[in-house]
């Protein structure tokens, strides 16, 4: 096993994720030297992401968001983030469909789109490929296996095939345990064939992986079932991310002067904690449901909302 050296995808920001210091401590404990930090619309804490970069620019590359209501505001926000040192932007396929000009702003600033979506990114595969061809020094990175689906898509959709086989398209393998094992087995083998080991990176999705009772070192070992050679494993564990991202000229961290308050554009969505259920102490369920019933039960709120409320109260008092 090659120790993971670079984390290709994780989150910083409050209240949903973690502070810069928490991220650094976790990286140190797991032997991770550097990491690609991504903000997210459900927690658009661009200021904490920026603070992390200012705190340790040699260890982080940070990716922002295309927030804003109107094109002028969106573009101003993108440029403010690039001016402050952000490496690129996390973009959903829906955002790209709404505002395709975002790719040109990123391309003109020499930034990296972090494209996130489902179904092999098919809905925006053509524009992303055009971006790579239009900006010859550009790269595109897609986390979460770039949208696992039936590998037949590579034969059925020429736009997907062109994007995935492009020499500057890269995939971060993260969040593998949320898919059916058979799906991930077939899709990963298809990625190895079409993207190749040279363009794949490991990503933890920390701290979200903790919501699944996973560990940084544990998820790093998942790839071993595909029998990479030592050289392939070293590239996957850090060498590819170093070459593609960290070897780029550093963007000096400067003041972040946003034209909006990021949380005005927060995407309201619950946190999907314990997707496979909470493996709770057997003494908990009965008293927990009884307490929920005493508080009004489902005439007031679902059990999950009740648990969230009492846990929030508990952690705020510690």
Coordinates of C-alpha atoms in Angstrom, one line a residue:
X1 CA 0.0 0.0 0.0
X2 CA 1.3 3.4 -1.0
X3 CA 0.5 6.0 1.6
X4 CA -1.9 8.6 0.2
X5 CA 0.0 11.9 -0.1
X6 CA -2.6 14.2 -1.7
X7 CA -6.3 14.3 -1.1
X8 CA -8.0 15.2 -4.4
X9 CA -11.4 16.4 -3.0
X10 CA -12.6 17.5 0.4
X11 CA -14.6 20.2 2.1
X12 CA -13.8 23.1 4.4
X13 CA -16.5 25.5 5.7
X14 CA -18.9 26.0 8.6
X15 CA -21.4 25.1 9.8
X16 CA -21.7 22.0 7.6
X17 CA -18.1 20.9 7.2
X18 CA -14.9 21.7 9.1
X19 CA -12.4 24.5 9.8
X20 CA -9.0 24.8 8.2
X21 CA -7.3 23.7 11.4
X22 CA -9.5 20.6 11.7
X23 CA -8.6 19.7 8.1
X24 CA -4.9 20.1 8.6
X25 CA -5.0 18.0 11.8
X26 CA -6.8 15.2 10.0
X27 CA -4.4 15.3 7.1
X28 CA -1.4 15.2 9.4
X29 CA -2.8 12.2 11.3
X30 CA -3.4 10.3 8.0
X31 CA -0.1 11.2 6.3
X32 CA -1.6 13.5 3.7
X33 CA 0.7 16.3 2.7
X34 CA -1.6 18.4 0.5
X35 CA -5.2 18.6 -0.5
X36 CA -7.7 20.1 -3.0
X37 CA -10.3 22.0 -1.0
X38 CA -13.8 22.5 -2.5
X39 CA -16.6 24.7 -1.4
X40 CA -20.2 23.7 -1.9
X41 CA -23.5 25.5 -2.4
X42 CA -25.0 23.9 0.7
X43 CA -22.2 25.6 2.7
X44 CA -20.8 28.5 0.6
X45 CA -18.3 29.5 3.3
X46 CA -15.8 31.0 0.8
X47 CA -14.2 33.0 3.5
X48 CA -13.2 30.0 5.5
X49 CA -11.9 28.3 2.4
X50 CA -9.9 31.4 1.6
X51 CA -8.6 31.5 5.2
X52 CA -7.4 28.0 4.8
X53 CA -5.4 29.0 1.7
X54 CA -3.9 32.0 3.5
X55 CA -3.0 29.8 6.4
X56 CA -1.3 27.1 4.4
X57 CA -0.9 28.0 0.7
X58 CA 1.8 25.3 0.3
X59 CA -0.7 22.6 1.3
X60 CA -4.0 23.6 -0.2
X61 CA -5.4 24.5 -3.6
X62 CA -8.9 25.9 -3.2
X63 CA -11.9 25.9 -5.4
X64 CA -14.8 28.3 -5.2
X65 CA -18.3 28.7 -6.5
X66 CA -20.1 30.5 -9.3
X67 CA -22.6 32.3 -7.1
X68 CA -24.8 35.3 -8.0
X69 CA -28.1 36.1 -9.6
X70 CA -27.1 38.0 -12.8
X71 CA -24.3 37.5 -15.2
X72 CA -22.4 40.6 -14.1
X73 CA -22.6 39.6 -10.5
X74 CA -21.6 36.0 -11.2
X75 CA -18.6 37.1 -13.3
X76 CA -17.6 39.6 -10.7
X77 CA -17.7 36.9 -8.0
X78 CA -15.6 34.6 -10.1
X79 CA -13.0 37.2 -10.7
X80 CA -12.9 38.2 -7.0
X81 CA -12.1 34.6 -6.1
X82 CA -9.4 34.2 -8.7
X83 CA -7.9 37.5 -7.6
X84 CA -7.8 36.1 -4.0
X85 CA -5.9 33.0 -5.1
X86 CA -8.6 30.4 -5.9
X87 CA -7.5 27.7 -8.4
X88 CA -10.8 27.1 -9.9
X89 CA -14.5 26.6 -9.4
X90 CA -16.8 23.8 -8.4
X91 CA -19.6 23.6 -11.1
X92 CA -22.7 21.5 -11.2
X93 CA -24.0 20.5 -14.6
X94 CA -27.2 22.5 -13.8
X95 CA -25.1 25.6 -13.2
X96 CA -23.2 25.1 -16.5
X97 CA -26.5 24.7 -18.4
X98 CA -27.9 27.9 -16.8
X99 CA -24.7 30.0 -17.3
X100 CA -22.5 28.5 -20.0
X101 CA -20.3 31.6 -20.1
X102 CA -18.8 30.6 -16.8
X103 CA -16.4 28.3 -18.6
X104 CA -15.0 31.2 -20.6
X105 CA -14.4 33.2 -17.5
X106 CA -12.6 30.3 -16.0
X107 CA -10.6 29.7 -19.1
X108 CA -9.6 33.3 -19.5
X109 CA -8.3 33.3 -15.9
X110 CA -6.4 30.0 -16.4
X111 CA -8.6 28.3 -13.8
X112 CA -9.8 24.7 -13.5
X113 CA -13.5 23.7 -13.7
X114 CA -14.4 21.0 -11.1
X115 CA -17.3 19.5 -12.9
X116 CA -19.8 17.6 -10.7
X117 CA -22.7 15.6 -12.0
X118 CA -24.3 12.3 -12.8
X119 CA -24.7 10.0 -15.8
X120 CA -21.1 10.4 -17.0
X121 CA -21.5 14.2 -17.2
X122 CA -23.4 13.5 -20.4
X123 CA -25.6 16.6 -20.2
X124 CA -22.5 18.9 -20.4
X125 CA -19.9 16.6 -21.9
X126 CA -19.8 18.6 -25.2
X127 CA -19.3 22.0 -23.7
X128 CA -16.6 20.7 -21.3
X129 CA -14.8 19.1 -24.3
X130 CA -15.1 22.4 -26.2
X131 CA -13.5 24.2 -23.2
X132 CA -10.5 21.9 -23.3
X133 CA -10.0 22.4 -27.0
X134 CA -10.5 26.2 -26.8
X135 CA -8.1 26.7 -23.9
X136 CA -5.0 24.6 -24.7
X137 CA -3.5 25.0 -21.2
X138 CA -6.7 24.0 -19.4
X139 CA -7.7 20.9 -17.5
X140 CA -11.0 19.7 -16.3
X141 CA -11.4 17.6 -13.1
X142 CA -14.5 15.7 -12.1
X143 CA -14.9 14.3 -8.6
X144 CA -17.2 11.4 -7.4
X145 CA -16.1 9.2 -10.3
X146 CA -17.5 11.7 -12.8
X147 CA -21.0 10.3 -12.4
X148 CA -21.0 6.5 -12.4
X149 CA -23.5 4.9 -14.8
X150 CA -23.7 2.0 -17.3
X151 CA -20.3 1.8 -19.1
X152 CA -22.2 1.4 -22.4
X153 CA -22.4 5.2 -22.4
X154 CA -18.9 5.2 -23.9
X155 CA -20.1 3.5 -27.0
X156 CA -23.5 5.2 -27.1
X157 CA -22.5 8.8 -26.6
X158 CA -19.6 10.2 -28.6
X159 CA -19.5 13.4 -26.6
X160 CA -18.8 11.4 -23.4
X161 CA -16.2 9.3 -25.1
X162 CA -14.4 12.4 -26.5
X163 CA -14.4 14.0 -23.0
X164 CA -13.2 11.0 -21.0
X165 CA -10.4 10.2 -23.5
X166 CA -9.2 13.7 -23.7
X167 CA -5.6 13.9 -22.3
X168 CA -6.5 16.9 -20.0
X169 CA -9.7 15.4 -18.4
X170 CA -9.1 14.0 -15.0
X171 CA -11.4 12.0 -12.5
X172 CA -11.3 12.0 -8.7
X173 CA -12.4 8.7 -7.3
X174 CA -14.5 9.7 -4.2
X175 CA -17.8 8.7 -2.6
X176 CA -17.5 5.1 -3.9
X177 CA -19.5 3.5 -1.1
X178 CA -22.7 5.3 -1.9
X179 CA -23.1 3.3 -5.1
X180 CA -24.0 -0.4 -5.5
X181 CA -20.8 -2.5 -5.5
X182 CA -21.6 -4.0 -8.9
X183 CA -22.1 -0.5 -10.4
X184 CA -18.8 0.7 -9.0
X185 CA -16.9 -2.4 -10.1
X186 CA -18.0 -2.0 -13.7
X187 CA -17.7 1.8 -13.8
X188 CA -14.2 1.8 -12.3
X189 CA -13.0 -0.7 -14.8
X190 CA -14.4 1.5 -17.6
X191 CA -12.6 4.5 -16.1
X192 CA -9.3 2.6 -16.0
X193 CA -9.8 1.7 -19.7
X194 CA -10.9 5.2 -20.9
X195 CA -9.3 7.7 -18.5
X196 CA -6.3 5.5 -17.5
X197 CA -4.4 5.5 -14.3
X198 CA -2.5 8.6 -15.3
X199 CA -5.6 10.7 -15.1
X200 CA -7.2 9.4 -12.0
X201 CA -6.8 10.7 -8.4
X202 CA -7.9 9.7 -4.9
X203 CA -10.3 11.9 -3.0
X204 CA -11.7 11.5 0.5
X205 CA -14.8 13.8 0.6
X206 CA -13.8 14.6 4.2
X207 CA -15.6 15.3 6.5
X208 CA -18.6 13.8 4.7
X209 CA -17.0 10.4 4.8
X210 CA -17.2 10.5 8.6
X211 CA -21.0 10.6 8.2
X212 CA -20.7 7.1 6.7
X213 CA -18.4 5.9 9.6
X214 CA -15.5 5.7 7.2
X215 CA -11.8 6.7 7.7
X216 CA -9.3 8.5 5.6
X217 CA -7.0 5.5 5.5
X218 CA -9.8 3.1 5.0
X219 CA -11.3 4.7 1.9
X220 CA -7.7 5.1 0.4
X221 CA -7.4 1.3 0.3
X222 CA -10.6 0.7 -1.7
X223 CA -8.7 1.0 -5.0
X224 CA -6.4 -2.0 -4.2
X225 CA -9.1 -4.4 -5.5
X226 CA -8.2 -3.3 -9.0
X227 CA -4.6 -4.4 -8.6
X228 CA -2.7 -1.2 -9.7
X229 CA 1.0 -1.6 -10.2
X230 CA 3.2 0.3 -7.7
X231 CA 3.7 3.1 -10.2
X232 CA 0.0 3.4 -10.9
X233 CA -0.9 3.4 -7.2
X234 CA 1.7 6.1 -6.5
X235 CA 0.2 8.3 -9.3
X236 CA -3.3 7.7 -8.0
X237 CA -2.3 8.4 -4.4
X238 CA -0.7 11.7 -5.1
X239 CA 1.6 11.9 -8.1
X240 CA -1.2 12.7 -10.6
X241 CA -2.7 15.5 -8.4
X242 CA 0.8 16.9 -7.9
X243 CA 1.4 17.1 -11.6
X244 CA -2.0 18.3 -12.7
X245 CA -2.7 20.8 -9.8
X246 CA 0.1 21.4 -7.4
X247 CA 2.8 21.8 -10.0
X248 CA 0.9 24.8 -11.5
X249 CA 2.3 28.2 -10.6
X250 CA 0.9 29.2 -7.2
X251 CA -1.7 31.9 -7.1
X252 CA -0.6 34.2 -4.2
X253 CA -3.3 34.5 -1.6
X254 CA -4.7 38.0 -1.5
X255 CA -7.7 39.7 0.1
X256 CA -11.1 38.2 -0.8
X257 CA -13.4 41.1 -1.9
X258 CA -16.7 39.4 -2.9
X259 CA -19.5 41.4 -4.5
X260 CA -22.2 39.5 -2.4
X261 CA -22.7 37.7 0.8
X262 CA -22.1 34.0 -0.2
X263 CA -24.7 32.6 2.2
X264 CA -27.4 34.7 0.5
X265 CA -27.1 32.0 -2.2
X266 CA -26.9 29.0 0.1
X267 CA -28.6 25.9 -1.3
X268 CA -30.9 24.7 1.5
X269 CA -30.5 21.0 1.8
X270 CA -30.3 18.6 4.7
X271 CA -27.0 16.8 5.5
X272 CA -27.3 13.1 4.5
X273 CA -25.7 11.7 7.6
X274 CA -25.5 7.9 8.2
X275 CA -27.0 6.9 4.8
X276 CA -26.9 3.2 5.8
X277 CA -28.5 3.9 9.1
X278 CA -27.1 4.7 12.6
X279 CA -25.5 1.7 14.2
X280 CA -26.7 2.8 17.6
X281 CA -26.4 1.3 21.1
X282 CA -29.4 -0.9 21.6
X283 CA -30.3 1.1 24.7
X284 CA -31.0 4.2 22.6
X285 CA -34.0 3.7 20.3
X286 CA -36.7 3.1 22.9
X287 CA -35.9 6.2 25.1
X288 CA -35.2 8.3 22.0
X289 CA -38.6 7.6 20.4
X290 CA -40.3 8.0 23.8
X291 CA -38.7 11.5 24.2
X292 CA -39.8 12.4 20.6
X293 CA -43.3 11.2 21.4
X294 CA -43.4 13.3 24.6
X295 CA -42.4 16.3 22.5
X296 CA -45.3 15.8 20.1
X297 CA -43.9 13.1 17.8
X298 CA -44.8 13.5 14.1
X299 CA -47.5 16.0 14.9
X300 CA -44.6 18.4 15.5
X301 CA -41.6 17.2 13.5
X302 CA -40.0 14.0 12.0
X303 CA -37.8 11.9 14.3
X304 CA -34.7 13.0 12.2
X305 CA -35.5 16.7 12.9
X306 CA -35.9 16.0 16.6
X307 CA -32.6 14.1 16.8
X308 CA -30.8 16.9 14.9
X309 CA -32.2 19.5 17.3
X310 CA -31.2 17.7 20.5
X311 CA -27.7 16.9 19.1
X312 CA -27.2 20.5 18.1
X313 CA -28.2 21.6 21.5
X314 CA -25.8 19.1 23.1
X315 CA -22.8 20.0 21.0
X316 CA -23.4 23.7 21.5
X317 CA -23.3 23.2 25.3
X318 CA -20.0 21.3 25.3

